[in-house]
Coordinates of C-alpha atoms and ligand atoms in Angstrom, one line a residue:
M757 CA 289.3 80.5 66.4
D758 CA 289.0 81.2 70.4
Y759 CA 288.4 85.2 70.2
H760 CA 288.2 85.2 73.8
T761 CA 292.2 85.6 74.2
I762 CA 292.3 88.4 71.8
I763 CA 288.9 90.2 73.2
P764 CA 288.1 89.0 76.4
M765 CA 285.3 91.1 76.8
L766 CA 283.3 89.0 74.2
A767 CA 280.3 86.5 75.3
E768 CA 281.2 83.1 75.9
R769 CA 278.7 82.0 73.4
L770 CA 280.3 83.0 70.9
S771 CA 283.2 80.8 70.7
H772 CA 280.7 77.7 70.0
L773 CA 279.6 79.3 67.1
N774 CA 280.4 77.6 63.8
P775 CA 279.2 79.5 61.2
Y776 CA 278.4 78.4 57.7
K777 CA 280.8 78.3 54.7
P778 CA 279.3 79.4 51.3
G779 CA 280.5 77.9 48.1
E780 CA 283.7 80.3 47.4
Q781 CA 283.9 83.8 45.4
P782 CA 288.0 83.9 44.2
S783 CA 289.0 87.2 43.2
D784 CA 291.9 86.0 41.7
R785 CA 291.2 85.4 38.0
D786 CA 287.5 85.8 36.4
Y787 CA 286.1 81.8 36.9
I788 CA 282.9 80.2 35.1
K789 CA 281.1 79.5 38.7
L790 CA 279.3 76.5 38.9
N791 CA 279.4 76.1 42.9
A792 CA 276.8 77.9 44.4
N793 CA 273.2 76.8 42.3
E794 CA 272.8 80.2 41.2
N795 CA 270.8 80.7 38.1
P796 CA 272.7 81.5 34.8
Y797 CA 270.3 83.8 33.4
P798 CA 269.6 87.4 34.6
P799 CA 266.2 88.4 35.6
P800 CA 264.0 89.9 33.1
E801 CA 264.4 92.9 31.7
A802 CA 261.2 94.4 33.4
V803 CA 262.2 93.9 36.8
T804 CA 265.3 96.0 36.0
E805 CA 263.7 98.5 34.5
E806 CA 261.0 98.5 37.6
V807 CA 264.4 98.9 40.1
S808 CA 265.8 101.8 37.8
W809 CA 262.2 103.3 38.2
L810 CA 262.5 103.0 41.6
L811 CA 266.4 104.3 42.0
T812 CA 265.8 107.4 39.8
S813 CA 261.8 108.7 39.4
S814 CA 260.6 107.6 42.5
R815 CA 263.9 107.9 44.6
K816 CA 262.4 109.7 47.3
K817 CA 261.0 106.3 48.5
L818 CA 264.9 105.3 49.2
G819 CA 264.9 107.7 52.2
L820 CA 261.5 105.9 53.8
Y821 CA 261.3 102.6 55.2
P822 CA 259.9 99.9 53.4
D823 CA 257.0 98.2 54.1
P824 CA 257.4 96.0 56.9
D825 CA 254.9 93.1 55.8
S826 CA 256.0 92.9 52.1
T827 CA 252.4 93.4 51.3
K828 CA 252.4 93.7 48.0
L829 CA 254.9 91.1 47.2
R830 CA 252.9 88.7 49.5
E831 CA 249.9 89.4 47.1
A832 CA 252.2 88.8 44.2
I833 CA 253.4 85.6 45.8
A834 CA 250.3 84.0 46.5
K835 CA 249.1 85.1 42.5
H836 CA 252.4 83.8 41.4
L837 CA 252.1 80.2 43.2
N838 CA 248.2 80.0 42.3
Q839 CA 249.6 80.1 38.7
T840 CA 252.8 78.0 38.8
G841 CA 251.4 75.7 41.3
G842 CA 254.9 76.1 42.8
V843 CA 257.2 73.9 40.1
L844 CA 258.2 76.3 36.9
A845 CA 259.4 73.1 34.9
S846 CA 255.8 71.5 35.6
D847 CA 252.6 72.7 33.0
S848 CA 250.4 70.0 35.2
A849 CA 251.4 71.5 39.0
A850 CA 249.1 74.4 38.9
G851 CA 246.1 71.9 38.5
E852 CA 247.4 69.8 41.3
L853 CA 246.5 73.1 43.7
H854 CA 243.1 72.8 43.9
F855 CA 243.0 75.9 46.6
E856 CA 244.1 78.9 46.4
I857 CA 246.8 80.6 48.2
T858 CA 246.2 83.5 50.1
P859 CA 248.5 86.5 51.4
D860 CA 248.0 85.9 54.7
M861 CA 249.7 82.3 54.2
V862 CA 253.0 83.6 52.8
Y863 CA 255.6 85.4 54.7
C864 CA 258.5 87.5 53.8
G865 CA 262.0 87.3 54.7
N866 CA 265.8 88.4 53.7
G867 CA 266.9 84.9 51.8
S868 CA 265.6 81.7 52.9
D869 CA 268.4 81.0 55.1
E870 CA 266.8 84.0 57.4
V871 CA 263.6 82.7 57.2
L872 CA 264.8 79.4 58.2
S873 CA 266.4 81.1 61.0
F874 CA 263.2 82.3 62.6
L875 CA 261.5 79.2 61.9
Y876 CA 264.0 77.8 64.0
Y877 CA 263.4 80.4 66.9
A878 CA 259.3 79.7 66.4
F879 CA 258.9 76.2 66.7
F880 CA 261.4 74.2 67.8
D881 CA 262.4 73.5 71.1
N882 CA 265.7 72.3 73.0
D883 CA 264.3 69.6 75.1
A884 CA 264.1 67.6 72.3
P885 CA 265.7 66.9 68.9
L886 CA 265.2 67.7 65.6
I887 CA 264.6 65.3 62.8
T888 CA 266.5 66.0 59.8
P889 CA 268.3 63.8 57.3
E890 CA 272.1 63.4 58.2
F891 CA 273.0 64.8 54.6
S892 CA 270.9 68.2 53.6
Y893 CA 271.2 71.5 53.5
S894 CA 274.7 72.5 55.2
F895 CA 273.0 75.5 57.2
Y896 CA 270.6 72.7 59.4
P897 CA 273.6 72.4 61.7
V898 CA 274.7 75.8 61.8
Y899 CA 271.5 77.0 63.2
A900 CA 270.7 74.1 65.0
G901 CA 274.4 75.2 67.2
F902 CA 273.1 78.7 67.2
Y903 CA 269.6 78.2 68.8
N904 CA 271.2 75.1 70.5
I905 CA 269.0 72.7 69.6
Q906 CA 269.8 68.9 69.3
L907 CA 269.5 67.2 65.7
R908 CA 268.9 63.5 65.5
K909 CA 270.4 63.3 61.7
V910 CA 269.0 60.2 60.0
P911 CA 271.4 58.7 57.3
L912 CA 270.5 58.5 53.7
K913 CA 269.3 54.7 52.1
S914 CA 272.3 53.4 50.3
D915 CA 270.7 55.0 46.9
F916 CA 270.9 58.5 48.8
S917 CA 267.5 59.0 48.9
L918 CA 265.7 60.1 52.4
D919 CA 264.8 57.0 54.3
V920 CA 261.3 57.7 55.0
E921 CA 260.8 55.6 58.0
G922 CA 264.1 56.3 59.5
M923 CA 262.9 59.9 59.7
L924 CA 259.8 59.0 61.5
K925 CA 261.1 56.5 64.1
D926 CA 260.8 57.9 67.6
A927 CA 258.7 61.2 65.8
E928 CA 256.7 61.8 69.1
S929 CA 260.0 62.7 70.9
S930 CA 261.0 64.9 68.5
T931 CA 260.6 69.0 68.1
G932 CA 259.8 68.7 64.3
M933 CA 260.8 67.6 61.1
L934 CA 262.7 69.2 58.6
F935 CA 264.3 68.2 55.4
A936 CA 264.8 69.7 51.5
N937 CA 262.8 68.1 49.1
P938 CA 264.6 68.1 46.4
N939 CA 267.3 67.4 49.1
A940 CA 270.3 69.0 48.6
P941 CA 273.6 68.8 47.8
T942 CA 271.9 65.2 46.1
G943 CA 269.4 66.4 44.1
I944 CA 267.0 63.7 44.9
A945 CA 263.4 64.0 45.3
L946 CA 260.8 62.4 47.5
S947 CA 257.4 62.6 45.8
R948 CA 254.5 64.4 47.3
A949 CA 253.1 60.8 47.6
E950 CA 255.5 60.0 49.9
I951 CA 255.9 62.8 52.1
R952 CA 251.9 63.0 52.3
G953 CA 252.7 59.5 54.0
M954 CA 255.0 61.1 56.4
L955 CA 252.4 64.0 57.4
E956 CA 249.8 61.9 58.0
R957 CA 252.1 59.4 60.8
F958 CA 254.2 62.6 61.8
P959 CA 252.5 63.8 64.9
K960 CA 250.3 67.0 64.8
D961 CA 251.2 69.0 67.2
K962 CA 254.7 69.5 65.9
V963 CA 255.6 71.5 63.0
F964 CA 256.9 69.7 59.8
V965 CA 259.1 71.9 57.0
V966 CA 260.0 71.2 53.7
D967 CA 262.5 73.4 52.5
E968 CA 261.7 73.5 48.5
A969 CA 264.6 75.8 47.4
Y970 CA 264.5 74.0 44.4
A971 CA 261.3 72.5 43.4
D972 CA 260.7 74.9 40.5
F973 CA 262.9 72.5 38.8
G974 CA 261.3 69.5 39.7
K975 CA 258.1 67.2 39.1
E976 CA 255.8 68.1 42.0
S977 CA 255.8 70.9 45.4
V978 CA 254.4 69.9 48.4
L979 CA 252.1 73.1 48.4
P980 CA 249.2 70.9 47.8
L981 CA 249.4 69.4 51.3
L982 CA 248.6 72.6 52.7
S983 CA 245.2 72.2 53.2
D984 CA 244.8 68.9 54.7
F985 CA 248.3 69.3 57.2
P986 CA 247.9 72.3 59.2
N987 CA 251.5 72.1 60.7
L988 CA 253.4 71.7 57.0
V989 CA 255.8 74.2 56.4
V990 CA 257.0 75.1 53.3
V991 CA 260.0 77.2 52.7
R992 CA 260.8 78.4 49.2
T993 CA 263.4 81.0 47.3
F994 CA 263.8 83.5 44.8
S995 CA 267.1 82.9 44.6
K996 CA 267.6 80.1 42.3
S997 CA 264.9 79.8 40.0
L998 CA 264.1 83.2 39.7
S999 CA 267.6 84.4 39.6
F1000 CA 267.9 86.7 42.5
A1001 CA 270.4 85.3 45.0
G1002 CA 272.3 88.8 44.8
M1003 CA 268.9 89.9 45.6
R1004 CA 267.6 88.3 48.8
M1005 CA 264.4 87.0 49.0
G1006 CA 263.0 83.8 51.1
Y1007 CA 259.4 83.1 52.2
I1008 CA 257.2 80.5 54.0
V1009 CA 253.7 79.5 52.9
A1010 CA 252.2 78.0 55.7
A1011 CA 248.7 78.3 57.6
P1012 CA 247.8 81.9 58.6
E1013 CA 248.6 80.9 62.5
L1014 CA 252.2 79.9 61.6
I1015 CA 252.9 82.6 59.3
R1016 CA 251.5 85.3 62.6
A1017 CA 254.0 83.5 64.7
V1018 CA 256.9 83.6 62.4
T1019 CA 256.2 87.3 61.8
T1020 CA 256.2 88.1 65.9
V1021 CA 259.7 86.5 65.5
K1022 CA 260.7 89.1 62.9
N1023 CA 259.7 92.2 64.6
S1024 CA 261.1 91.1 67.8
V1025 CA 264.8 90.8 65.6
N1026 CA 264.3 92.7 62.4
H1027 CA 261.3 95.1 61.8
F1028 CA 261.9 95.7 58.1
P1029 CA 263.8 92.1 56.5
A1030 CA 263.3 93.5 53.0
D1031 CA 264.3 96.5 51.5
I1032 CA 262.2 98.4 49.1
I1033 CA 264.3 97.8 46.1
C1034 CA 263.9 93.7 46.6
Q1035 CA 260.4 93.8 47.4
T1036 CA 259.4 95.8 44.1
A1037 CA 262.1 94.1 42.3
A1038 CA 260.4 90.7 43.6
A1039 CA 256.9 91.5 43.4
A1040 CA 257.8 92.4 39.8
A1041 CA 259.4 88.9 39.2
C1042 CA 256.3 87.4 40.0
S1043 CA 254.2 88.7 37.1
H1044 CA 256.9 86.9 34.7
T1045 CA 256.0 83.6 34.8
T1046 CA 256.5 82.7 31.6
Y1047 CA 260.2 84.1 30.9
Y1048 CA 261.0 82.3 34.1
R1049 CA 259.3 78.8 32.5
G1050 CA 261.6 79.7 30.1
T1051 CA 264.7 79.7 32.1
T1052 CA 264.0 76.7 33.9
V1053 CA 262.9 74.6 31.5
S1054 CA 265.9 75.2 29.8
I1055 CA 268.4 74.8 33.0
V1056 CA 266.5 71.2 33.0
T1057 CA 267.3 70.6 29.5
T1058 CA 270.8 71.4 29.9
R1059 CA 271.1 69.4 33.2
E1060 CA 269.2 66.4 31.3
E1061 CA 271.4 66.3 27.9
F1062 CA 275.0 66.8 30.9
R1063 CA 273.8 64.3 32.9
D1064 CA 273.6 62.0 30.0
S1065 CA 277.0 63.2 28.8
L1066 CA 278.9 62.6 32.3
I1067 CA 277.1 59.0 32.3
N1068 CA 278.6 58.1 29.0
A1069 CA 282.2 59.5 30.0
G1070 CA 281.9 56.7 33.4
W1071 CA 280.8 59.1 35.9
E1072 CA 277.7 58.2 38.4
V1073 CA 275.4 60.4 38.6
L1074 CA 272.6 60.6 41.0
P1075 CA 269.1 61.4 39.6
S1076 CA 267.9 65.2 40.2
Q1077 CA 265.5 67.4 40.2
T1078 CA 267.0 70.6 40.6
N1079 CA 270.0 73.1 39.2
F1080 CA 272.6 70.6 40.1
V1081 CA 274.1 67.5 40.0
F1082 CA 276.1 65.2 42.3
A1083 CA 278.6 63.1 40.7
R1084 CA 281.2 60.9 41.2
K1085 CA 284.1 58.8 39.7
A1086 CA 285.6 55.7 41.1
G1087 CA 288.8 55.7 42.0
K1088 CA 288.6 59.9 42.2
T1089 CA 288.1 62.1 45.7
G1090 CA 285.7 65.3 45.4
R1091 CA 288.3 67.3 46.3
E1092 CA 291.0 66.0 43.2
V1093 CA 288.1 66.8 40.9
Y1094 CA 287.0 70.6 42.4
E1095 CA 291.1 71.0 42.3
A1096 CA 291.3 69.6 38.5
V1097 CA 288.7 71.7 37.0
K1098 CA 289.9 74.6 39.2
A1099 CA 292.7 74.7 37.5
K1100 CA 290.7 75.1 34.2
G1101 CA 289.1 78.3 35.9
I1102 CA 285.7 76.6 36.7
L1103 CA 284.5 76.2 40.4
I1104 CA 282.4 73.3 41.2
R1105 CA 282.0 72.3 45.0
H1106 CA 283.3 69.7 47.1
F1107 CA 282.4 68.2 50.4
D1108 CA 285.2 67.0 52.8
V1109 CA 282.6 64.9 54.7
P1110 CA 283.0 60.7 55.4
G1111 CA 280.1 59.8 53.3
I1112 CA 280.2 62.5 49.9
S1113 CA 283.5 63.1 50.3
D1114 CA 283.7 61.2 46.3
F1115 CA 281.3 63.7 44.8
V1116 CA 281.4 66.7 43.6
R1117 CA 278.2 69.6 43.3
I1118 CA 277.6 71.0 40.2
T1119 CA 275.5 73.7 39.6
I1120 CA 274.0 73.3 35.8
G1121 CA 274.9 76.9 34.1
T1122 CA 274.1 77.6 29.7
P1123 CA 274.8 75.0 27.6
E1124 CA 278.3 76.8 26.8
Q1125 CA 279.2 76.4 30.1
M1126 CA 278.5 72.9 30.6
E1127 CA 280.8 71.5 27.5
M1128 CA 283.3 73.5 29.0
L1129 CA 283.3 71.9 32.0
L1130 CA 282.6 68.7 30.1
S1131 CA 285.7 68.7 28.4
A1132 CA 287.9 69.8 31.9
M1133 CA 286.3 66.9 33.7
E1134 CA 287.2 64.1 30.7
E1135 CA 290.3 64.9 31.4
I1136 CA 290.3 63.3 35.1
Ligands
PMP2289 N1 267.8 75.8 51.5 C1 268.4 75.4 50.6 C2 268.2 73.8 50.5 C3 269.5 75.8 49.7 O1 270.3 75.0 49.0 C4 270.0 77.2 49.8 C5 271.0 78.0 49.1 N2 272.0 77.5 49.3 C6 269.1 77.7 50.4 C7 268.2 77.3 51.5 C8 269.3 79.4 51.0 O2 268.5 80.5 49.8 P1 268.7 81.9 50.1 O3 269.4 82.0 51.6 O4 269.5 82.2 49.2 O5 267.3 82.1 49.9

């Protein structure tokens, strides 16, 4: 839309923005929502009890500013990561973390979307390209537009995995590296050994960002690499595995010096990115690892069962280490599949983008929801 013809005093830069389009939230009827990689299970009751206590017995606190640095929450996150190793679905991940993550290695923000935006501002310059996969989280190009940073988009390999060699090509002349692992919307992950290999060959004076939004549903985290690579920045979120999409809490784990740089950006934009309710609830969530291991393992089990059923029904389904699968059926476009299941009251996601337009991205819900989706998809 050309705003300037209607409102001439607007800044010119507004017309160049190409904002992110999130999964739709229609209100015309009740849908089963499998389109935004939300968690079908609620946070544990202990978290909501903590919030109720804040809203009742301690409600005077609502009139005071929250801790700008989320100190208690950063301590809770560090403890949670040391306990889980960054992968709720794996019992062995904690043993792979051979050093302690300390609170000064953690930065908290208003969802990982905001955290990512501050990373762009802090570390990426506009005189050199940022390396990122051609298909990854669709907010990355939006920020590139916002901050006027060029992208070097590296095509995925024919099996939709990341092209490691392609990503490293001409890394010297880049401003940094950014990708999601496991990647979205494919669900495919590189191993930690592969990412270690990339970091060994990547310039040490540039930031290498791994977005681990979905790592809790996978096999490995890159957190253990932080001790060897001070230029590694790991972005994580409470939205997916911790059932917090409505609360907005994302964080970074990195060397304390890098955390201080992002904190400087935060303190130049919004001193208080996390409100007191979110800080309190998120800190409480961190001490309920057993509950979250249970919900995460259930989602992983449902994912594998759903994937097998779809494959048996003639679909191609990429291997996933996330809470979603990326699937296609020969002869159908993603939009056709999306429309067919929407008519049955189920929302999934499709991307009208050449290269992936025949796929749909399906969030893993409860076993009952996936059964309903399967019968809707059987008729396609
Ligand atoms: N990174 C990736 C790869 C994602 O898929 C998402 C969720 N859409 C985010 C970051 C943002 O998550 P949030 O802002 O809810 O923390």
